[in-house]
PDB file of C-alpha atoms in Angstrom:
ATOM      1  CA  MET Z 286       0.000   0.000   0.000  1.00 37.00           C
ATOM      2  CA  ALA Z 287       1.323   3.437  -0.953  1.00 51.00           C
ATOM      3  CA  GLU Z 288       2.312   5.773   1.827  1.00 68.00           C
ATOM      4  CA  THR Z 289      -0.212   8.561   2.392  1.00 85.00           C
ATOM      5  CA  PHE Z 290       1.096  11.926   1.239  1.00 91.00           C
ATOM      6  CA  ALA Z 291       1.580  14.320   4.188  1.00 95.00           C
ATOM      7  CA  PRO Z 292       0.992  17.789   2.721  1.00 97.00           C
ATOM      8  CA  LEU Z 293       2.510  20.851   4.330  1.00 98.00           C
ATOM      9  CA  ILE Z 294      -0.315  23.119   5.432  1.00 98.00           C
ATOM     10  CA  LEU Z 295       0.640  26.687   6.284  1.00 98.00           C
ATOM     11  CA  GLY Z 296      -1.483  28.589   8.777  1.00 98.00           C
ATOM     12  CA  ILE Z 297      -1.408  32.381   8.693  1.00 98.00           C
ATOM     13  CA  GLY Z 298      -3.249  34.255  11.401  1.00 96.00           C
ATOM     14  CA  GLY Z 299      -3.116  36.569  14.339  1.00 90.00           C
ATOM     15  CA  THR Z 300      -2.676  40.157  15.401  1.00 85.00           C
ATOM     16  CA  SER Z 301      -0.152  42.028  17.500  1.00 83.00           C
ATOM     17  CA  ARG Z 302      -2.038  40.737  20.557  1.00 87.00           C
ATOM     18  CA  PRO Z 303      -0.629  37.356  21.669  1.00 85.00           C
ATOM     19  CA  HIS Z 304      -3.184  34.519  21.580  1.00 89.00           C
ATOM     20  CA  SER Z 305      -5.674  36.588  19.607  1.00 93.00           C
ATOM     21  CA  THR Z 306      -8.872  34.876  18.493  1.00 94.00           C
ATOM     22  CA  SER Z 307      -7.700  34.724  14.878  1.00 94.00           C
ATOM     23  CA  GLU Z 308      -4.341  33.210  15.870  1.00 95.00           C
ATOM     24  CA  LEU Z 309      -5.998  30.580  18.043  1.00 97.00           C
ATOM     25  CA  SER Z 310      -8.524  29.772  15.311  1.00 97.00           C
ATOM     26  CA  VAL Z 311      -5.731  29.027  12.838  1.00 97.00           C
ATOM     27  CA  ARG Z 312      -4.034  26.906  15.522  1.00 97.00           C
ATOM     28  CA  CYS Z 313      -7.324  25.015  15.795  1.00 98.00           C
ATOM     29  CA  ALA Z 314      -7.297  24.444  12.021  1.00 98.00           C
ATOM     30  CA  LEU Z 315      -3.687  23.273  12.030  1.00 98.00           C
ATOM     31  CA  ASN Z 316      -4.455  20.864  14.875  1.00 98.00           C
ATOM     32  CA  ALA Z 317      -7.240  19.380  12.742  1.00 98.00           C
ATOM     33  CA  ALA Z 318      -4.924  19.161   9.722  1.00 98.00           C
ATOM     34  CA  ALA Z 319      -2.233  17.443  11.810  1.00 98.00           C
ATOM     35  CA  ALA Z 320      -4.816  14.921  13.044  1.00 98.00           C
ATOM     36  CA  MET Z 321      -5.364  14.035   9.370  1.00 97.00           C
ATOM     37  CA  GLY Z 322      -1.642  13.344   8.945  1.00 97.00           C
ATOM     38  CA  ALA Z 323      -0.610  16.686   7.443  1.00 98.00           C
ATOM     39  CA  ARG Z 324       2.562  18.521   8.343  1.00 98.00           C
ATOM     40  CA  THR Z 325       1.823  22.012   9.621  1.00 98.00           C
ATOM     41  CA  ARG Z 326       3.517  25.338  10.116  1.00 98.00           C
ATOM     42  CA  LEU Z 327       2.151  28.463  11.775  1.00 97.00           C
ATOM     43  CA  ILE Z 328       2.934  32.048  10.833  1.00 97.00           C
ATOM     44  CA  ASP Z 329       1.524  33.814  13.890  1.00 95.00           C
ATOM     45  CA  GLY Z 330       0.619  37.330  14.864  1.00 91.00           C
ATOM     46  CA  ALA Z 331       4.045  38.105  16.289  1.00 93.00           C
ATOM     47  CA  LEU Z 332       5.699  37.584  12.899  1.00 95.00           C
ATOM     48  CA  ILE Z 333       2.842  39.032  10.848  1.00 95.00           C
ATOM     49  CA  SER Z 334       2.539  42.240  12.840  1.00 93.00           C
ATOM     50  CA  GLY Z 335       6.296  42.825  12.613  1.00 94.00           C
ATOM     51  CA  LEU Z 336       6.503  42.690   8.825  1.00 96.00           C
ATOM     52  CA  PRO Z 337       7.377  45.986   7.150  1.00 96.00           C
ATOM     53  CA  LEU Z 338       4.678  47.593   5.046  1.00 96.00           C
ATOM     54  CA  TYR Z 339       4.708  45.983   1.596  1.00 95.00           C
ATOM     55  CA  VAL Z 340       6.060  48.427  -0.996  1.00 94.00           C
ATOM     56  CA  PRO Z 341       5.879  47.396  -4.669  1.00 91.00           C
ATOM     57  CA  GLY Z 342       9.302  47.445  -6.270  1.00 89.00           C
ATOM     58  CA  ARG Z 343      11.257  47.319  -3.007  1.00 92.00           C
ATOM     59  CA  THR Z 344      13.629  44.365  -3.232  1.00 90.00           C
ATOM     60  CA  GLU Z 345      15.268  44.435   0.202  1.00 95.00           C
ATOM     61  CA  ARG Z 346      13.747  41.878   2.552  1.00 96.00           C
ATOM     62  CA  THR Z 347      14.024  41.365   6.301  1.00 96.00           C
ATOM     63  CA  ASP Z 348      14.704  37.912   7.727  1.00 96.00           C
ATOM     64  CA  ASP Z 349      11.024  37.659   8.713  1.00 96.00           C
ATOM     65  CA  GLU Z 350       9.884  38.561   5.206  1.00 97.00           C
ATOM     66  CA  LEU Z 351      12.216  35.954   3.709  1.00 97.00           C
ATOM     67  CA  ALA Z 352      10.976  33.324   6.191  1.00 96.00           C
ATOM     68  CA  PHE Z 353       7.381  34.128   5.306  1.00 97.00           C
ATOM     69  CA  VAL Z 354       7.974  33.925   1.552  1.00 97.00           C
ATOM     70  CA  ASP Z 355       9.918  30.649   1.919  1.00 97.00           C
ATOM     71  CA  ALA Z 356       7.094  29.151   4.005  1.00 98.00           C
ATOM     72  CA  VAL Z 357       4.501  30.085   1.392  1.00 98.00           C
ATOM     73  CA  ARG Z 358       6.722  28.761  -1.392  1.00 97.00           C
ATOM     74  CA  ALA Z 359       7.015  25.369   0.337  1.00 97.00           C
ATOM     75  CA  CYS Z 360       3.380  24.810   1.304  1.00 97.00           C
ATOM     76  CA  ASP Z 361       0.843  22.509  -0.322  1.00 97.00           C
ATOM     77  CA  GLY Z 362      -2.122  24.394   1.128  1.00 98.00           C
ATOM     78  CA  VAL Z 363      -2.798  27.455   3.223  1.00 98.00           C
ATOM     79  CA  ILE Z 364      -5.317  28.419   5.887  1.00 98.00           C
ATOM     80  CA  VAL Z 365      -5.686  32.118   6.624  1.00 98.00           C
ATOM     81  CA  ALA Z 366      -7.523  33.412   9.681  1.00 98.00           C
ATOM     82  CA  SER Z 367      -8.312  37.102   9.960  1.00 97.00           C
ATOM     83  CA  ALA Z 368     -10.246  39.295  12.289  1.00 94.00           C
ATOM     84  CA  GLY Z 369     -12.920  41.304  10.517  1.00 93.00           C
ATOM     85  CA  TYR Z 370     -11.865  44.903  11.044  1.00 91.00           C
ATOM     86  CA  HIS Z 371     -14.416  47.445   9.811  1.00 91.00           C
ATOM     87  CA  GLY Z 372     -15.819  44.984   7.333  1.00 90.00           C
ATOM     88  CA  SER Z 373     -12.611  43.632   5.818  1.00 95.00           C
ATOM     89  CA  ILE Z 374      -9.297  41.859   6.335  1.00 96.00           C
ATOM     90  CA  ALA Z 375      -7.083  43.001   9.216  1.00 95.00           C
ATOM     91  CA  GLY Z 376      -4.227  45.190   7.937  1.00 95.00           C
ATOM     92  CA  PRO Z 377      -1.329  42.944   9.049  1.00 95.00           C
ATOM     93  CA  ILE Z 378      -2.912  39.910   7.340  1.00 96.00           C
ATOM     94  CA  LYS Z 379      -3.453  41.808   4.099  1.00 97.00           C
ATOM     95  CA  ASN Z 380       0.102  43.155   4.258  1.00 97.00           C
ATOM     96  CA  ALA Z 381       1.471  39.606   4.647  1.00 97.00           C
ATOM     97  CA  LEU Z 382      -0.635  38.352   1.733  1.00 98.00           C
ATOM     98  CA  ASP Z 383       0.646  41.235  -0.411  1.00 97.00           C
ATOM     99  CA  LEU Z 384       4.184  39.935   0.161  1.00 97.00           C
ATOM    100  CA  ILE Z 385       3.250  36.807  -1.832  1.00 98.00           C
ATOM    101  CA  GLU Z 386       3.871  39.008  -4.872  1.00 97.00           C
ATOM    102  CA  ASP Z 387       7.501  37.895  -4.422  1.00 97.00           C
ATOM    103  CA  LEU Z 388       6.400  34.514  -5.844  1.00 97.00           C
ATOM    104  CA  ALA Z 389       4.996  35.975  -9.071  1.00 97.00           C
ATOM    105  CA  ARG Z 390       7.821  34.586 -11.226  1.00 96.00           C
ATOM    106  CA  ASP Z 391       8.270  31.248  -9.461  1.00 97.00           C
ATOM    107  CA  ASP Z 392       7.708  27.977 -11.325  1.00 96.00           C
ATOM    108  CA  ARG Z 393       4.551  27.821  -9.227  1.00 96.00           C
ATOM    109  CA  PRO Z 394       3.488  31.473  -9.290  1.00 97.00           C
ATOM    110  CA  TYR Z 395       1.797  32.840  -6.196  1.00 98.00           C
ATOM    111  CA  LEU Z 396      -0.372  30.042  -4.700  1.00 98.00           C
ATOM    112  CA  ASP Z 397      -1.231  28.453  -8.016  1.00 97.00           C
ATOM    113  CA  GLY Z 398      -2.984  25.146  -7.425  1.00 93.00           C
ATOM    114  CA  CYS Z 399      -3.035  25.418  -3.616  1.00 96.00           C
ATOM    115  CA  ALA Z 400      -6.185  25.081  -1.580  1.00 96.00           C
ATOM    116  CA  PHE Z 401      -6.896  28.222   0.445  1.00 98.00           C
ATOM    117  CA  GLY Z 402      -9.012  27.911   3.561  1.00 98.00           C
ATOM    118  CA  ALA Z 403     -10.485  31.073   5.080  1.00 98.00           C
ATOM    119  CA  ILE Z 404     -11.510  31.656   8.694  1.00 98.00           C
ATOM    120  CA  VAL Z 405     -12.975  34.918   9.985  1.00 97.00           C
ATOM    121  CA  SER Z 406     -13.768  36.098  13.488  1.00 95.00           C
ATOM    122  CA  ALA Z 407     -15.532  39.401  14.047  1.00 93.00           C
ATOM    123  CA  PHE Z 408     -17.802  41.202  16.487  1.00 91.00           C
ATOM    124  CA  GLY Z 409     -20.777  40.934  14.100  1.00 93.00           C
ATOM    125  CA  TRP Z 410     -22.076  38.726  11.309  1.00 92.00           C
ATOM    126  CA  LEU Z 411     -21.883  41.451   8.676  1.00 93.00           C
ATOM    127  CA  ALA Z 412     -18.116  41.791   9.140  1.00 94.00           C
ATOM    128  CA  CYS Z 413     -17.784  37.993   9.083  1.00 95.00           C
ATOM    129  CA  GLY Z 414     -19.458  37.836   5.674  1.00 95.00           C
ATOM    130  CA  THR Z 415     -17.698  40.757   4.039  1.00 97.00           C
ATOM    131  CA  THR Z 416     -14.283  39.718   5.358  1.00 97.00           C
ATOM    132  CA  LEU Z 417     -14.795  36.142   4.163  1.00 97.00           C
ATOM    133  CA  VAL Z 418     -15.633  37.439   0.687  1.00 97.00           C
ATOM    134  CA  ALA Z 419     -12.513  39.647   0.758  1.00 97.00           C
ATOM    135  CA  LEU Z 420     -10.267  36.716   1.728  1.00 97.00           C
ATOM    136  CA  ARG Z 421     -11.734  34.542  -1.014  1.00 97.00           C
ATOM    137  CA  SER Z 422     -11.199  37.336  -3.546  1.00 97.00           C
ATOM    138  CA  VAL Z 423      -7.537  37.582  -2.508  1.00 97.00           C
ATOM    139  CA  ALA Z 424      -7.251  33.797  -2.878  1.00 98.00           C
ATOM    140  CA  HIS Z 425      -8.521  34.038  -6.466  1.00 97.00           C
ATOM    141  CA  ALA Z 426      -6.051  36.837  -7.216  1.00 97.00           C
ATOM    142  CA  LEU Z 427      -3.244  34.614  -5.909  1.00 98.00           C
ATOM    143  CA  ARG Z 428      -4.426  31.748  -8.178  1.00 97.00           C
ATOM    144  CA  ALA Z 429      -5.341  29.635  -5.172  1.00 98.00           C
ATOM    145  CA  TRP Z 430      -8.428  27.451  -4.873  1.00 96.00           C
ATOM    146  CA  PRO Z 431     -10.687  28.760  -2.086  1.00 97.00           C
ATOM    147  CA  THR Z 432     -12.272  25.847  -0.279  1.00 97.00           C
ATOM    148  CA  PRO Z 433     -16.013  25.434  -0.796  1.00 96.00           C
ATOM    149  CA  TYR Z 434     -16.524  26.090   2.898  1.00 97.00           C
ATOM    150  CA  GLY Z 435     -15.226  29.125   4.771  1.00 97.00           C
ATOM    151  CA  ALA Z 436     -15.667  29.444   8.537  1.00 97.00           C
ATOM    152  CA  GLY Z 437     -16.975  32.585  10.157  1.00 96.00           C
ATOM    153  CA  PHE Z 438     -18.011  33.163  13.741  1.00 95.00           C
ATOM    154  CA  VAL Z 439     -18.843  36.025  16.055  1.00 94.00           C
ATOM    155  CA  ALA Z 440     -16.104  36.434  18.669  1.00 90.00           C
ATOM    156  CA  GLU Z 441     -17.917  36.581  21.996  1.00 86.00           C
ATOM    157  CA  GLY Z 442     -15.677  36.163  25.016  1.00 86.00           C
ATOM    158  CA  ARG Z 443     -13.122  33.383  25.243  1.00 91.00           C
ATOM    159  CA  MET Z 444     -13.450  31.111  22.204  1.00 94.00           C
ATOM    160  CA  PHE Z 445     -10.346  28.874  22.392  1.00 96.00           C
ATOM    161  CA  GLU Z 446      -7.937  27.265  24.800  1.00 95.00           C
ATOM    162  CA  GLU Z 447      -4.330  28.425  24.404  1.00 93.00           C
ATOM    163  CA  ASP Z 448      -3.488  25.318  22.356  1.00 94.00           C
ATOM    164  CA  GLY Z 449      -6.189  26.195  19.821  1.00 95.00           C
ATOM    165  CA  THR Z 450      -8.892  23.831  21.076  1.00 96.00           C
ATOM    166  CA  ALA Z 451     -12.293  25.382  20.367  1.00 96.00           C
ATOM    167  CA  ILE Z 452     -14.455  25.808  23.462  1.00 96.00           C
ATOM    168  CA  ASP Z 453     -17.637  25.741  21.347  1.00 95.00           C
ATOM    169  CA  PRO Z 454     -17.784  22.410  19.467  1.00 95.00           C
ATOM    170  CA  LYS Z 455     -19.769  24.035  16.634  1.00 96.00           C
ATOM    171  CA  VAL Z 456     -16.930  26.494  15.997  1.00 96.00           C
ATOM    172  CA  GLY Z 457     -14.422  23.637  16.191  1.00 97.00           C
ATOM    173  CA  ALA Z 458     -16.450  21.656  13.648  1.00 98.00           C
ATOM    174  CA  GLN Z 459     -16.564  24.616  11.228  1.00 97.00           C
ATOM    175  CA  ILE Z 460     -12.829  25.136  11.446  1.00 98.00           C
ATOM    176  CA  GLY Z 461     -12.197  21.405  11.175  1.00 98.00           C
ATOM    177  CA  LEU Z 462     -14.183  21.290   7.937  1.00 98.00           C
ATOM    178  CA  VAL Z 463     -12.024  24.030   6.431  1.00 98.00           C
ATOM    179  CA  ALA Z 464      -8.895  22.106   7.450  1.00 98.00           C
ATOM    180  CA  ARG Z 465     -10.233  18.842   6.010  1.00 98.00           C
ATOM    181  CA  GLN Z 466     -11.016  20.460   2.667  1.00 98.00           C
ATOM    182  CA  VAL Z 467      -7.538  21.994   2.438  1.00 98.00           C
ATOM    183  CA  VAL Z 468      -5.797  18.705   3.301  1.00 98.00           C
ATOM    184  CA  ASP Z 469      -8.038  16.653   0.994  1.00 97.00           C
ATOM    185  CA  PHE Z 470      -7.442  19.012  -1.916  1.00 97.00           C
ATOM    186  CA  ALA Z 471      -3.677  18.932  -1.415  1.00 96.00           C
ATOM    187  CA  ARG Z 472      -3.763  15.126  -1.490  1.00 95.00           C
ATOM    188  CA  TRP Z 473      -6.017  14.983  -4.545  1.00 93.00           C
ATOM    189  CA  ARG Z 474      -3.762  17.380  -6.395  1.00 91.00           C
ATOM    190  CA  ARG Z 475      -0.674  15.317  -5.551  1.00 88.00           C
ATOM    191  CA  ALA Z 476      -2.469  12.135  -6.657  1.00 85.00           C
ATOM    192  CA  GLY Z 477      -3.402  13.791  -9.941  1.00 79.00           C
ATOM    193  CA  ARG Z 478       0.174  14.907 -10.577  1.00 77.00           C
ATOM    194  CA  ASP Z 479       1.502  11.454  -9.731  1.00 74.00           C
ATOM    195  CA  ALA Z 480      -1.018   9.827 -12.096  1.00 74.00           C
ATOM    196  CA  ASN Z 481      -0.033  12.177 -14.931  1.00 73.00           C
ATOM    197  CA  GLN Z 482       3.641  11.337 -14.435  1.00 74.00           C
ATOM    198  CA  ALA Z 483       3.089   7.559 -14.320  1.00 61.00           C
TER     199      ALA Z 483
END
């Protein structure tokens, strides 16, 4: 029996506040992906919030920017969790996603062929919906494949344990579905490539 492919799933999420809801929600997703046998890596709020503002045409990169770009380059799928700030993606998350422009001329440009899972937490349902649409639009622009399901929830009080375990099982199930779709897609894509090369 062939060994099951263990895709590398990159989680991007968080704010400058340690253990923010968006950071813990992406931890929750990565925990679910790891339970499916995926390899995982987290780009958390501490790194994201420290990235310089993306400037088109600037070629100098900090160590954190290079680490971020290398992580995106290596992944088989990505899960992005953002707070919904004033109806759209949090600034540090959008700034990090803009840095993916560095992959425009790679053999695999941007996130071409990668599943892209989106998770949104906000103080109201309207911001959840509009931010989810914004994340999915960014995914399309990056040539990624947004998962059919995107998770959104209203952040009311403490939502997660510090390890990313969801306190509300319904929220955990939503996030787990996003993770499953990202992992499944990465495996299907690898199987398709392997079949074409056989």
